[in-house]
Short mmCIF file of C-alpha atoms and ligand atoms in Angstrom, two decimals:
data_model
loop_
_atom_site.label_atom_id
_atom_site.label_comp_id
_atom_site.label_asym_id
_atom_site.label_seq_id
_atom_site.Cartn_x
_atom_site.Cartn_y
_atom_site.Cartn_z
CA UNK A 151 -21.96 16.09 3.11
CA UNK A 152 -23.84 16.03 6.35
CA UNK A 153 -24.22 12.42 8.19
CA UNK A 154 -27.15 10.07 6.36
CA UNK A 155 -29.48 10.69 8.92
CA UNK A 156 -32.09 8.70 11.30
CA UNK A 157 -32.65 4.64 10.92
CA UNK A 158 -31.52 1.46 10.63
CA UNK A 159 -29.95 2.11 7.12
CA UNK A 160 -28.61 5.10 7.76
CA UNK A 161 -26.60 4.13 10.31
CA UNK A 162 -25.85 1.09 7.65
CA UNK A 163 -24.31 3.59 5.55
CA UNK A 164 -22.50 6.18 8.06
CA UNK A 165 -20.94 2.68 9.33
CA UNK A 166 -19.87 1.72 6.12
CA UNK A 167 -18.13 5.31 5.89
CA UNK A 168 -16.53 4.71 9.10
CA UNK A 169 -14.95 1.79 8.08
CA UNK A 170 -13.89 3.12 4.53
CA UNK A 171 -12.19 5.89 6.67
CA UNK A 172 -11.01 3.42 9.09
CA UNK A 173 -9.28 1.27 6.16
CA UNK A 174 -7.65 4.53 4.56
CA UNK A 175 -6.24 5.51 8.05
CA UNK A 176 -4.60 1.58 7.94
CA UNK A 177 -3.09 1.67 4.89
CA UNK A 178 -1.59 5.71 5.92
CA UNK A 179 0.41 3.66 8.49
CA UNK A 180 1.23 1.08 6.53
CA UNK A 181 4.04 -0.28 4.29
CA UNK A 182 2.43 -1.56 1.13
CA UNK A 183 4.19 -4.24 -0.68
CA UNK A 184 1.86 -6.01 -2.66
CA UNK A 185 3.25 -5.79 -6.44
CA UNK A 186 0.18 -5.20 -7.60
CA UNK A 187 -1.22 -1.75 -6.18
CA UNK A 188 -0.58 1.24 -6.81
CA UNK A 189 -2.47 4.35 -5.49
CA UNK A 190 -4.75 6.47 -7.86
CA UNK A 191 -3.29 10.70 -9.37
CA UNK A 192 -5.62 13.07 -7.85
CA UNK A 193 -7.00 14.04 -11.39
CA UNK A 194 -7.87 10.40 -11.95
CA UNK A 195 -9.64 9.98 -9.04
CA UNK A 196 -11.67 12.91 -9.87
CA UNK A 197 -12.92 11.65 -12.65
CA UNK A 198 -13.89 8.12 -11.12
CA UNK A 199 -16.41 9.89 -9.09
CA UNK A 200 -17.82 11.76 -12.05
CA UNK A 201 -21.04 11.97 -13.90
CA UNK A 202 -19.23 9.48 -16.06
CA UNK A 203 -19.61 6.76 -13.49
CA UNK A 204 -23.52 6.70 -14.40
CA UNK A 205 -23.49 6.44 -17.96
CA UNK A 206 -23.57 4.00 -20.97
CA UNK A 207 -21.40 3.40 -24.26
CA UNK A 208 -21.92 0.46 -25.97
CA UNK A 209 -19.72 0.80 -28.92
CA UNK A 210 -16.82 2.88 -30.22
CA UNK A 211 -16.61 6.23 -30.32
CA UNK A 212 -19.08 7.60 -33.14
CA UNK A 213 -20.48 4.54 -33.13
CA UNK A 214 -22.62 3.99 -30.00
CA UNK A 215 -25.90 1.87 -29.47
CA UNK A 216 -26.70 5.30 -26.59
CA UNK A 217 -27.32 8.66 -27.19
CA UNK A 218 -25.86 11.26 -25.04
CA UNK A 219 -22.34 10.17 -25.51
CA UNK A 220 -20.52 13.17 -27.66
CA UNK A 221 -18.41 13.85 -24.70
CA UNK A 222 -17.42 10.20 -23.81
CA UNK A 223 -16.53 9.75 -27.28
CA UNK A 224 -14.03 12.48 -27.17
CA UNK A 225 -12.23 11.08 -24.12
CA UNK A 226 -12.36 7.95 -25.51
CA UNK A 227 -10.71 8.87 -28.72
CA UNK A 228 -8.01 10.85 -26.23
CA UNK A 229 -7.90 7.88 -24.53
CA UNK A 230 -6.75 5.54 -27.76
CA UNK A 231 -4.45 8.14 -28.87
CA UNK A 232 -2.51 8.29 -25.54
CA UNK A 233 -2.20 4.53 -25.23
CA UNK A 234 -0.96 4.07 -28.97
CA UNK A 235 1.67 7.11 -28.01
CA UNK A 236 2.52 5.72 -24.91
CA UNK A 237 3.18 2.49 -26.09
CA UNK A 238 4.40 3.07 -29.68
CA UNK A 239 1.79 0.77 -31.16
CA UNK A 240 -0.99 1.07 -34.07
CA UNK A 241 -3.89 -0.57 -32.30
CA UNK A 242 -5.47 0.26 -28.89
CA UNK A 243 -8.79 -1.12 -27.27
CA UNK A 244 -9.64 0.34 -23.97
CA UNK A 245 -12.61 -1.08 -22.77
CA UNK A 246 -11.64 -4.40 -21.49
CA UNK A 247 -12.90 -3.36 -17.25
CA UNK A 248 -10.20 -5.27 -15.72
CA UNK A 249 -6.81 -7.20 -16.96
CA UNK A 250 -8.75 -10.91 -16.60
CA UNK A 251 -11.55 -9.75 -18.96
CA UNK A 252 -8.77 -8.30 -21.38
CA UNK A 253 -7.31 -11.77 -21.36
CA UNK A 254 -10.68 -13.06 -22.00
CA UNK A 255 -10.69 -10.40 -24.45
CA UNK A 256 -7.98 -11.84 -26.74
CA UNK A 257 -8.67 -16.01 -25.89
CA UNK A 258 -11.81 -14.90 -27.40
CA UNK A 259 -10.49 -13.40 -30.52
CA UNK A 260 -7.20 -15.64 -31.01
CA UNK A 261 -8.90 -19.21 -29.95
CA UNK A 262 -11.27 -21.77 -30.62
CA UNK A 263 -12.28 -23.67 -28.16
CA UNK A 264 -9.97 -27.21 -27.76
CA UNK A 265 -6.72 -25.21 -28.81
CA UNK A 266 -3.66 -25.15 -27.35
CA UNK A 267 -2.51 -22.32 -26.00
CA UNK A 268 1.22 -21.48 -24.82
CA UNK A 269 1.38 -20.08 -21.30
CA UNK A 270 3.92 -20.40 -18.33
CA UNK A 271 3.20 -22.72 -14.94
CA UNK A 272 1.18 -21.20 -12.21
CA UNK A 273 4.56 -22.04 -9.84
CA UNK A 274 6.66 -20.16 -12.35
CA UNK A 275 4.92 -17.40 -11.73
CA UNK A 276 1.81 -17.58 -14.43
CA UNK A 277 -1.52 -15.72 -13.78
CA UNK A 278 -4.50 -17.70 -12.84
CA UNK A 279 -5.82 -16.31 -16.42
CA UNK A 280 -3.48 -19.39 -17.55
CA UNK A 281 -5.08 -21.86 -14.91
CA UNK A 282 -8.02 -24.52 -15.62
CA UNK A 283 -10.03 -23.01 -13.41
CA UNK A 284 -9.46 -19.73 -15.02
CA UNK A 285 -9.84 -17.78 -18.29
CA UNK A 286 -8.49 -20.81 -20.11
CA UNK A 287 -10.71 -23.28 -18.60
CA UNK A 288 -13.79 -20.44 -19.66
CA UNK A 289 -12.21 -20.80 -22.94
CA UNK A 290 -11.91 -24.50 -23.32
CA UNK A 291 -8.44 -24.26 -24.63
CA UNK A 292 -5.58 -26.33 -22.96
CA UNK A 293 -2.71 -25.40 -21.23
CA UNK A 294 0.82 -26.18 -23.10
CA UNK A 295 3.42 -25.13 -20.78
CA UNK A 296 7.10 -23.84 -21.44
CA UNK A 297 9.79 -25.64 -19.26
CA UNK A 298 11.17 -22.94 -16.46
CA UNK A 299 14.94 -22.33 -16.43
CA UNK A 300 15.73 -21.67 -12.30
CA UNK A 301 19.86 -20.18 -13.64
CA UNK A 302 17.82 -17.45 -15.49
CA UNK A 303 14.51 -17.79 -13.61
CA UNK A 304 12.64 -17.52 -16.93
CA UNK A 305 11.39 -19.81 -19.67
CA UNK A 306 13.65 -21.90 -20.63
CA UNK A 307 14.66 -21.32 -24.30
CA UNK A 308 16.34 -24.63 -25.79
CA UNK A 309 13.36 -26.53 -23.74
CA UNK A 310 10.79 -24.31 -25.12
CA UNK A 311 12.02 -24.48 -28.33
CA UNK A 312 11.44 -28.66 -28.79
CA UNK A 313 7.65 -28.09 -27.00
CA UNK A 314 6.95 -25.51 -29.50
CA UNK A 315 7.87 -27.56 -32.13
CA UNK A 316 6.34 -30.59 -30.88
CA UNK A 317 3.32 -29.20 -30.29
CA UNK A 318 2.13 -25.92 -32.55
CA UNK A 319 0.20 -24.18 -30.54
CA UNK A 320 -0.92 -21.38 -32.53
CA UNK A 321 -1.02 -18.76 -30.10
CA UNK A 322 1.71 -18.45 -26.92
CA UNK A 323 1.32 -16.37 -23.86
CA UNK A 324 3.95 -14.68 -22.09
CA UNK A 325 4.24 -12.68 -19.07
CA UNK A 326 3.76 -13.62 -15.05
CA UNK A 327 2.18 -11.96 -12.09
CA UNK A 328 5.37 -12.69 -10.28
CA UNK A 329 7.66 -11.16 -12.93
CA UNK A 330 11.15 -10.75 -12.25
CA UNK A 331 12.82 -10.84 -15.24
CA UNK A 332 11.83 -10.00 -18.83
CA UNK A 333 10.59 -13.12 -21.14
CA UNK A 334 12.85 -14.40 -23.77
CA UNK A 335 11.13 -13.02 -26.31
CA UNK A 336 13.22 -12.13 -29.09
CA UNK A 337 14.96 -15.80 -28.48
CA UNK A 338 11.57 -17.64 -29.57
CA UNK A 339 10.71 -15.31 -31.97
CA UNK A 340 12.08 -17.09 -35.07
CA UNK A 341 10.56 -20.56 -33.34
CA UNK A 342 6.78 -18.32 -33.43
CA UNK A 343 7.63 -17.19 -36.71
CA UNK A 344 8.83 -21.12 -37.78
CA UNK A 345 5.41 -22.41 -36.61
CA UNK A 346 3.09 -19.86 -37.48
CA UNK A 347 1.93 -19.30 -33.84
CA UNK A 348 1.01 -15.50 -32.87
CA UNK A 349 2.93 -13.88 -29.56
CA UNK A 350 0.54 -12.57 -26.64
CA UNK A 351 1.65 -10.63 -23.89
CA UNK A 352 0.29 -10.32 -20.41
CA UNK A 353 1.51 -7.26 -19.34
CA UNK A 354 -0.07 -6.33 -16.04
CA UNK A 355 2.54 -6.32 -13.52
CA UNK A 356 5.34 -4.59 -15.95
CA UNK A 357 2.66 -2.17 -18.16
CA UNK A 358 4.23 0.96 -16.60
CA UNK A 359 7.85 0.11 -16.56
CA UNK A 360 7.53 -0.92 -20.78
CA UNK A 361 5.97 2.51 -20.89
CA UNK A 362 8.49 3.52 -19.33
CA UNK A 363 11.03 2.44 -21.33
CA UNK A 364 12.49 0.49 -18.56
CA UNK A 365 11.77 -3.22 -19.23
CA UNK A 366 11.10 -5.36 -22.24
CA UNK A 367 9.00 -3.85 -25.15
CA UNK A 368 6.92 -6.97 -26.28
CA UNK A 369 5.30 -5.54 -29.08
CA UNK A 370 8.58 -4.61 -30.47
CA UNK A 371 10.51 -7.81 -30.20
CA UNK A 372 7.66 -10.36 -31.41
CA UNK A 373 4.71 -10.33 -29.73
CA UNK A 374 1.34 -8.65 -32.05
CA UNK A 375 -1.07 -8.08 -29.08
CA UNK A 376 -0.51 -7.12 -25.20
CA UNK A 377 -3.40 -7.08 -22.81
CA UNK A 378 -3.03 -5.67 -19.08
CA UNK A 379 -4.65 -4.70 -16.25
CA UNK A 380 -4.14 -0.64 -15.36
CA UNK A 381 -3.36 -0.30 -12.08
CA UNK A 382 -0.21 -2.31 -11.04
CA UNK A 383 2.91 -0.33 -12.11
CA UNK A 384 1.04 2.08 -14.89
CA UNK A 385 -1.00 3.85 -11.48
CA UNK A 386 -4.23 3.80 -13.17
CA UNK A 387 -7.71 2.88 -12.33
CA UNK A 388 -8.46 -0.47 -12.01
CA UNK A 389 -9.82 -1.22 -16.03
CA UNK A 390 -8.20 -3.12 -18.52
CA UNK A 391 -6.48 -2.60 -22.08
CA UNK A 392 -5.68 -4.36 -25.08
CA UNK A 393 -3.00 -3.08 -27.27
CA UNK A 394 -1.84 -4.07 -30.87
CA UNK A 395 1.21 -3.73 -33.01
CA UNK A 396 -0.86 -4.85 -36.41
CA UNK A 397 -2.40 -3.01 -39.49
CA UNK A 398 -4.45 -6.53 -40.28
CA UNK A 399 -7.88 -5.11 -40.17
CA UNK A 400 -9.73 -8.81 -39.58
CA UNK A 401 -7.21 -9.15 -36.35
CA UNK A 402 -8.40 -5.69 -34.85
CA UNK A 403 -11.84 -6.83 -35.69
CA UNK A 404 -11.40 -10.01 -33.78
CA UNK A 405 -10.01 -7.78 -31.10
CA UNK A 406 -12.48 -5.16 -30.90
CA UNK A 407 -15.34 -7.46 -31.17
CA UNK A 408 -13.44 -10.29 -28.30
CA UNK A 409 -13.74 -6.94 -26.01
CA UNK A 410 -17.53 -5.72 -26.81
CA UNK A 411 -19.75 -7.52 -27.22
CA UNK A 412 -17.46 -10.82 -26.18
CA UNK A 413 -16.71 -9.88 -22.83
CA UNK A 414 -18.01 -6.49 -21.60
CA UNK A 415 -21.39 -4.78 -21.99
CA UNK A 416 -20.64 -1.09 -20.92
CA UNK A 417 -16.78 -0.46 -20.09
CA UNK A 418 -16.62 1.86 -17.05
CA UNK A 419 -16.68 4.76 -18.64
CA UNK A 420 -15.41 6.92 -15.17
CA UNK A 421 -12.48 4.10 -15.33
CA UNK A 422 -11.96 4.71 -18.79
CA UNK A 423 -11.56 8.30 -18.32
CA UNK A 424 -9.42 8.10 -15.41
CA UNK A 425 -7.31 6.26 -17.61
CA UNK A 426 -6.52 8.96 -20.14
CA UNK A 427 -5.66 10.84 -16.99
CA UNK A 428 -3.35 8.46 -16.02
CA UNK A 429 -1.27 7.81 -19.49
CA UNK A 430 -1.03 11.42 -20.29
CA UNK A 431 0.43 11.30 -16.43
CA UNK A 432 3.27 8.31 -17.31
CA UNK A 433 4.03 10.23 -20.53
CA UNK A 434 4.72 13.06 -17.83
CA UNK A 435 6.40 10.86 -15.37
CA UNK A 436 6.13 7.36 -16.11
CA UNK A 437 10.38 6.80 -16.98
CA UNK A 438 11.32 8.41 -13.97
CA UNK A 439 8.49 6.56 -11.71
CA UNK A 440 9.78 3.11 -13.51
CA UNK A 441 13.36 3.75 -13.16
CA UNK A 442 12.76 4.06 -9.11
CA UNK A 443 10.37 1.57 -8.86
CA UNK A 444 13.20 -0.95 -10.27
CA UNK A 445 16.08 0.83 -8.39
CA UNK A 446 13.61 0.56 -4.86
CA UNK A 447 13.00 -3.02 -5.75
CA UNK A 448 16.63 -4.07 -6.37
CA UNK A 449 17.68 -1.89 -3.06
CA UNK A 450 15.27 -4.25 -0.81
CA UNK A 451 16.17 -6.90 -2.52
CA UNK A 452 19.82 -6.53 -1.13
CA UNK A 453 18.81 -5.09 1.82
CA UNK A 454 16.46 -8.36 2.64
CA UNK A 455 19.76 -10.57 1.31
CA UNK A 456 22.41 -8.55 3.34
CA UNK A 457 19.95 -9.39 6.68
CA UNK A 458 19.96 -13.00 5.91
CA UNK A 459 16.72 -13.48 4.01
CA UNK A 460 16.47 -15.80 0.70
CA UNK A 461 16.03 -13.35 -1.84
CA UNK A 462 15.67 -15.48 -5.31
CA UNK A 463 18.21 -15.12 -8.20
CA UNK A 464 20.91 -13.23 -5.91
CA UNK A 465 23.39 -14.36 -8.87
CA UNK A 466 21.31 -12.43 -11.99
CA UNK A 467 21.02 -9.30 -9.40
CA UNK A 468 17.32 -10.53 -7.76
CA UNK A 469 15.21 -8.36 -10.16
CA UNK A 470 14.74 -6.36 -13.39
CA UNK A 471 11.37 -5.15 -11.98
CA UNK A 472 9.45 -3.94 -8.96
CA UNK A 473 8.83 -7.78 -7.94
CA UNK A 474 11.32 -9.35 -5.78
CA UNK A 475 10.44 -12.76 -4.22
CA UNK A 476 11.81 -14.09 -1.06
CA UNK A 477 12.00 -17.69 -0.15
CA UNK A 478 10.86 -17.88 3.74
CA UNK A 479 10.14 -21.57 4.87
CA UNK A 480 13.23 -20.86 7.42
CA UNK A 481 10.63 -17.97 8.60
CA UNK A 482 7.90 -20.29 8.58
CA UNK A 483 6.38 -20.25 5.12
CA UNK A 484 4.96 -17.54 2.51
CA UNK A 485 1.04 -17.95 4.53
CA UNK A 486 2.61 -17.65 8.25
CA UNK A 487 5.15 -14.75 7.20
CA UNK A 488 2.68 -13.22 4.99
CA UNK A 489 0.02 -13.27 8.01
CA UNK A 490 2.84 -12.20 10.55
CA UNK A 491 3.89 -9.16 8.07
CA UNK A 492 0.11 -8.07 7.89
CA UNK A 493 -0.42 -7.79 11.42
CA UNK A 494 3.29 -5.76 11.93
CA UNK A 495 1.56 -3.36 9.22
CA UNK A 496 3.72 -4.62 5.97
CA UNK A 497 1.32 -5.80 3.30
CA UNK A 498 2.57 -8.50 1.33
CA UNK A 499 0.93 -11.80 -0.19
CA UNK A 500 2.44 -15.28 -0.05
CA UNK A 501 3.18 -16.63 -3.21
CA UNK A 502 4.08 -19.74 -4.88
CA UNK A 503 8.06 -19.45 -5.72
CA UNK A 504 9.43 -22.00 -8.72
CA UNK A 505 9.88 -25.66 -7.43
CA UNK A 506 7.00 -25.17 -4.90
CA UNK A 507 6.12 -28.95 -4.56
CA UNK A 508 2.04 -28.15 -2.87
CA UNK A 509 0.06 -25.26 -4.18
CA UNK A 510 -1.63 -24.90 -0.90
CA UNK A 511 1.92 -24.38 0.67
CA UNK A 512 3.23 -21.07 -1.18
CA UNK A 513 7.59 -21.35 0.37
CA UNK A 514 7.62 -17.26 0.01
CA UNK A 515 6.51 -14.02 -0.04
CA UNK A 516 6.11 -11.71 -3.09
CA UNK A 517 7.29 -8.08 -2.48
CA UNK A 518 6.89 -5.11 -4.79
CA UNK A 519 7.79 -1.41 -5.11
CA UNK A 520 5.48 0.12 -7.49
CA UNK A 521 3.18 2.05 -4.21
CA UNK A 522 5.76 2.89 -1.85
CA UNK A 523 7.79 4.76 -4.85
CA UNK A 524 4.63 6.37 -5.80
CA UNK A 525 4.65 8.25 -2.11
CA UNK A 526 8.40 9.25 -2.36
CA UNK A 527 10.32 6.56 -0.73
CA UNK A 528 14.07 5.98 -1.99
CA UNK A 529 16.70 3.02 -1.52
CA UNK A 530 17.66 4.23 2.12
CA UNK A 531 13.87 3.52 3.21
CA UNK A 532 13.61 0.46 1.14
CA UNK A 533 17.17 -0.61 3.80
CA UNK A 534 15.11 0.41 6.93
CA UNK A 535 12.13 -1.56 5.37
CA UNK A 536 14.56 -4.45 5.25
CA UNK A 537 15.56 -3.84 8.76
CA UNK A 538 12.08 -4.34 9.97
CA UNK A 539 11.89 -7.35 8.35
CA UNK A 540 14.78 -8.46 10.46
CA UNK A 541 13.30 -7.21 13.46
CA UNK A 542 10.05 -9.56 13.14
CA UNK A 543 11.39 -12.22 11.53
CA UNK A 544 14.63 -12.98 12.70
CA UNK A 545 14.89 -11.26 16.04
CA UNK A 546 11.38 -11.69 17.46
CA UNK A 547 10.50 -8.33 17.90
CA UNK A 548 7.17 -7.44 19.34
CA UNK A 549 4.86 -6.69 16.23
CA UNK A 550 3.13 -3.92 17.70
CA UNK A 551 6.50 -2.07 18.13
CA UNK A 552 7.26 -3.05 14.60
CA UNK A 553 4.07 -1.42 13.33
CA UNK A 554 4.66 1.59 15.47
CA UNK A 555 8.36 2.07 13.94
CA UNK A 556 7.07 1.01 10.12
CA UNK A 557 4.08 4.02 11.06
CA UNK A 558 6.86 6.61 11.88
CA UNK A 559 8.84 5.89 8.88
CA UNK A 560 5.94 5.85 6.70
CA UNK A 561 4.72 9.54 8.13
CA UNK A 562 7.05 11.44 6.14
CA UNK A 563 5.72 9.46 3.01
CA UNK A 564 1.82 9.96 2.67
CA UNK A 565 1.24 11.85 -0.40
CA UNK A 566 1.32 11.41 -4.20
CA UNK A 567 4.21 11.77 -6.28
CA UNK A 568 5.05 11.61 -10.17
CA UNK A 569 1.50 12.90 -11.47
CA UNK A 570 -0.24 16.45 -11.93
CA UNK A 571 -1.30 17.26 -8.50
CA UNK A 572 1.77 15.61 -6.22
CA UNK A 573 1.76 16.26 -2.98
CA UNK A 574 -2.03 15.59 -2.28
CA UNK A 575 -2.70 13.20 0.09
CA UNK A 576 -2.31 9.98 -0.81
CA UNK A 577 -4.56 7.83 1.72
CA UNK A 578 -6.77 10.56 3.53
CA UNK A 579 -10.58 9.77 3.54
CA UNK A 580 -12.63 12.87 2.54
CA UNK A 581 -16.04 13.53 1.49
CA UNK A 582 -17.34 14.97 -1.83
CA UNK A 583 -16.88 18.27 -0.41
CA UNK A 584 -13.97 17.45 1.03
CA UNK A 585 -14.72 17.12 4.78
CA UNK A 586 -13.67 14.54 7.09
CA UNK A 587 -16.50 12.96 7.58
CA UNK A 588 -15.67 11.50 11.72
N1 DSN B 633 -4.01 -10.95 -8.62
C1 DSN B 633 -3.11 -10.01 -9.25
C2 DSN B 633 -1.74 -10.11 -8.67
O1 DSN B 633 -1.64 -9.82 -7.50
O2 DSN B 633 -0.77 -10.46 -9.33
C3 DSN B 633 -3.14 -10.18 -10.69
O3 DSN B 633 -4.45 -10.18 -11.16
#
């Protein structure tokens, strides 16, 4: 595509390219930690840019409020039917747009406003989906929170237990955004069961590595729904699902009608699309891509430990996941390390660790594997990663120098790996016609 042209806006929009093409030549350098990106298949990405992109769907498929939508409905039905393989389940909505408005999704079909709803801390590790000031608070329901066992760094069972029964709430949340180890689930599944309350999952972070076979399978051990975000560790677009292990027809009702018309007019239909891309992808690849996501995780988690760093739950092996969290007020505190990371060219986010006494002061740093496996990388870079660390934070290396030695690492690792198409490049910025558009 040649340059916009002459004027003011023009140059608005060749500048905005610039710095799209600027970002993408950052993030080629850099070492990307945060645990909850991943980067997009090639095939997916195709279709995000479609003709799709500019369409409408109100509805399900063969039942649409548009015309014009024979061809949507097809991938949508595709769609449905990968998810429900993938996952092993009976039900499947896929038109929540993000994982926020999927939890929005399901408060709106299991609630009433003034309920109680069971849901993990913020500090343990909850999503802010959980928080007052979040989906809940949208909601109107309220908070009941399951006491945090630091030994297993998970809920607490016996403690859970006696809220549970205290209380009744009759739906309970689980899952975290900084998920280390799997949820107890089977363990308070006779207590759900005992008080009539229904099991929801927030699967986000771990949605690829339960299609993958390699973590907990919540809708198999007690929980009837799951809603997620697609784009953490399943390397989808960023869109939402809601999934179901029920045959009750009024529940899938409740479901289908929380996610259109509760909370999304059209859902995205390129998104949605690129999603079918990128299940049929994880049924491809997706145990393989989970089982080195964990094994990259674990291997920087020791790494980090061996170098002197505070890696939580070194007794329980740091991690089941691709989350480790590190504990760095030694190194100055999760915002200063975090900040100190970003301009060495390792992306990371502070986070608020369990026992955190100020939510304005996160004590660490939240790492993840899920984009650096996704380019190649193995336990003996996740060691070198660790090394870096080590040089910045503990021996007061110069950050450029850092950046420059993270860069040449990360040059052998720039394209796309466990999906149709690997070995395209992963970060390069190109036009629709696939120029470089300097
Ligand atoms: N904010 C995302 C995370 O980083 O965990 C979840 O929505």
């Amino acid at each position: 595509m040649p340059a916009p042209g002459p004027g003011e806006m023009a140059a608005t929009v060749a500048h905005l390219r610039a710095v799209t093409k600027r970002h993408s030549a950052r993030f080629e350098r850099a070492i990307p930690l945060i645990a909850s990106e991943n980067l997009l298949s090639p095939y997916a990405k195709e279709l995000m840019i479609s003709d799709l992109h500019s369409r409408y769907a109100e509805g399900l498929p063969g039942d649409r409020y548009y015309e014009g939508n024979e061809d949507v409905d097809e991938i949508e039905r595709t769609c449905l039917a990968l998810a429900k393989r993938l996952f092993r389940c009976s039900f499947a909505d896929v038109r929540p747009t993000s994982g926020t408005v999927a939890n929005l999704a399901v408060l709106k079909a299991l609630t009433e406003t003034g309920d109680l709803v069971g849901t993990s801390r913020l500090a343990d590790g909850a999503h802010i989906s959980s928080a007052g000031f979040g989906a809940f608070g949208l909601r109107g329901v309220k908070p009941v929170y399951y006491p945090w066992d630091p030994e297993r760094m998970t809920i607490d069972v016996a403690k859970t237990r006696e809220v549970l029964r205290a209380v009744r709430p009759k739906t309970c949340l689980f899952g975290l955004s900084l998920f280390l180890f799997p949820m107890p689930i089977e363990e308070l599944r006779p207590t759900l069961e005992e008080i009539g309350a229904r099991g929801w999952y927030d699967a986000a972070h771990v949605l690829g590595l339960i299609a993958g076979g390699q973590f907990q399978d919540p809708l198999h051990e007690g929980c009837t729904v799951l809603s997620a975000s697609t784009h953490k560790t399943l390397p989808g677009p960023q869109h939402g699902i809601l999934l179901g292990q029920t045959e009750d027809p009024e529940l899938r009702k409740k479901l289908e009608s929380g996610a259109f018309p509760g909370v999304t007019s059209n859902h995205h239909l390129h998104a949605m699309a690129a999603l079918a891309v990128s299940l049929a992808e994880h049924l491809e690849f997706g145990r393989e891509y989970a089982r080195r996501t964990i094994e990259n995780a674990q291997a920087l988690a020791q790494a980090l430990h061996e170098r002197g760093f505070d890696v939580l739950a070194p007794n329980l092996g740091f991690t089941k996941s691709h989350t480790l969290a590190v504990r760095v007020e030694k190194e100055g505190g999760g915002a200063e390390v975090a900040g100190r990371l970003a301009a060495s060219g390792i992306i990371a986010n502070k986070n608020l660790l369990p026992g955190d006494r100020s939510p304005k002061h996160p004590g660490g740093v939240r790492l993840g594997t899920p984009e650096v496996t996704r380019v190649g990388m193995g336990p003996k870079e996740m060691v070198r990663i660790a090394e870096l660390f080590d040089d910045l934070l503990h021996k007061g290396k110069d950050p450029s120098a850092v950046a420059d030695a993270g860069a040449e690492l990360k040059k052998r690792f720039t394209t796309l790996q466990f999906c149709f198409g690997a070995g395209e490049a992963a970060y390069r910025y190109y036009d629709l016609v696939g120029r470089d558009p300097s």
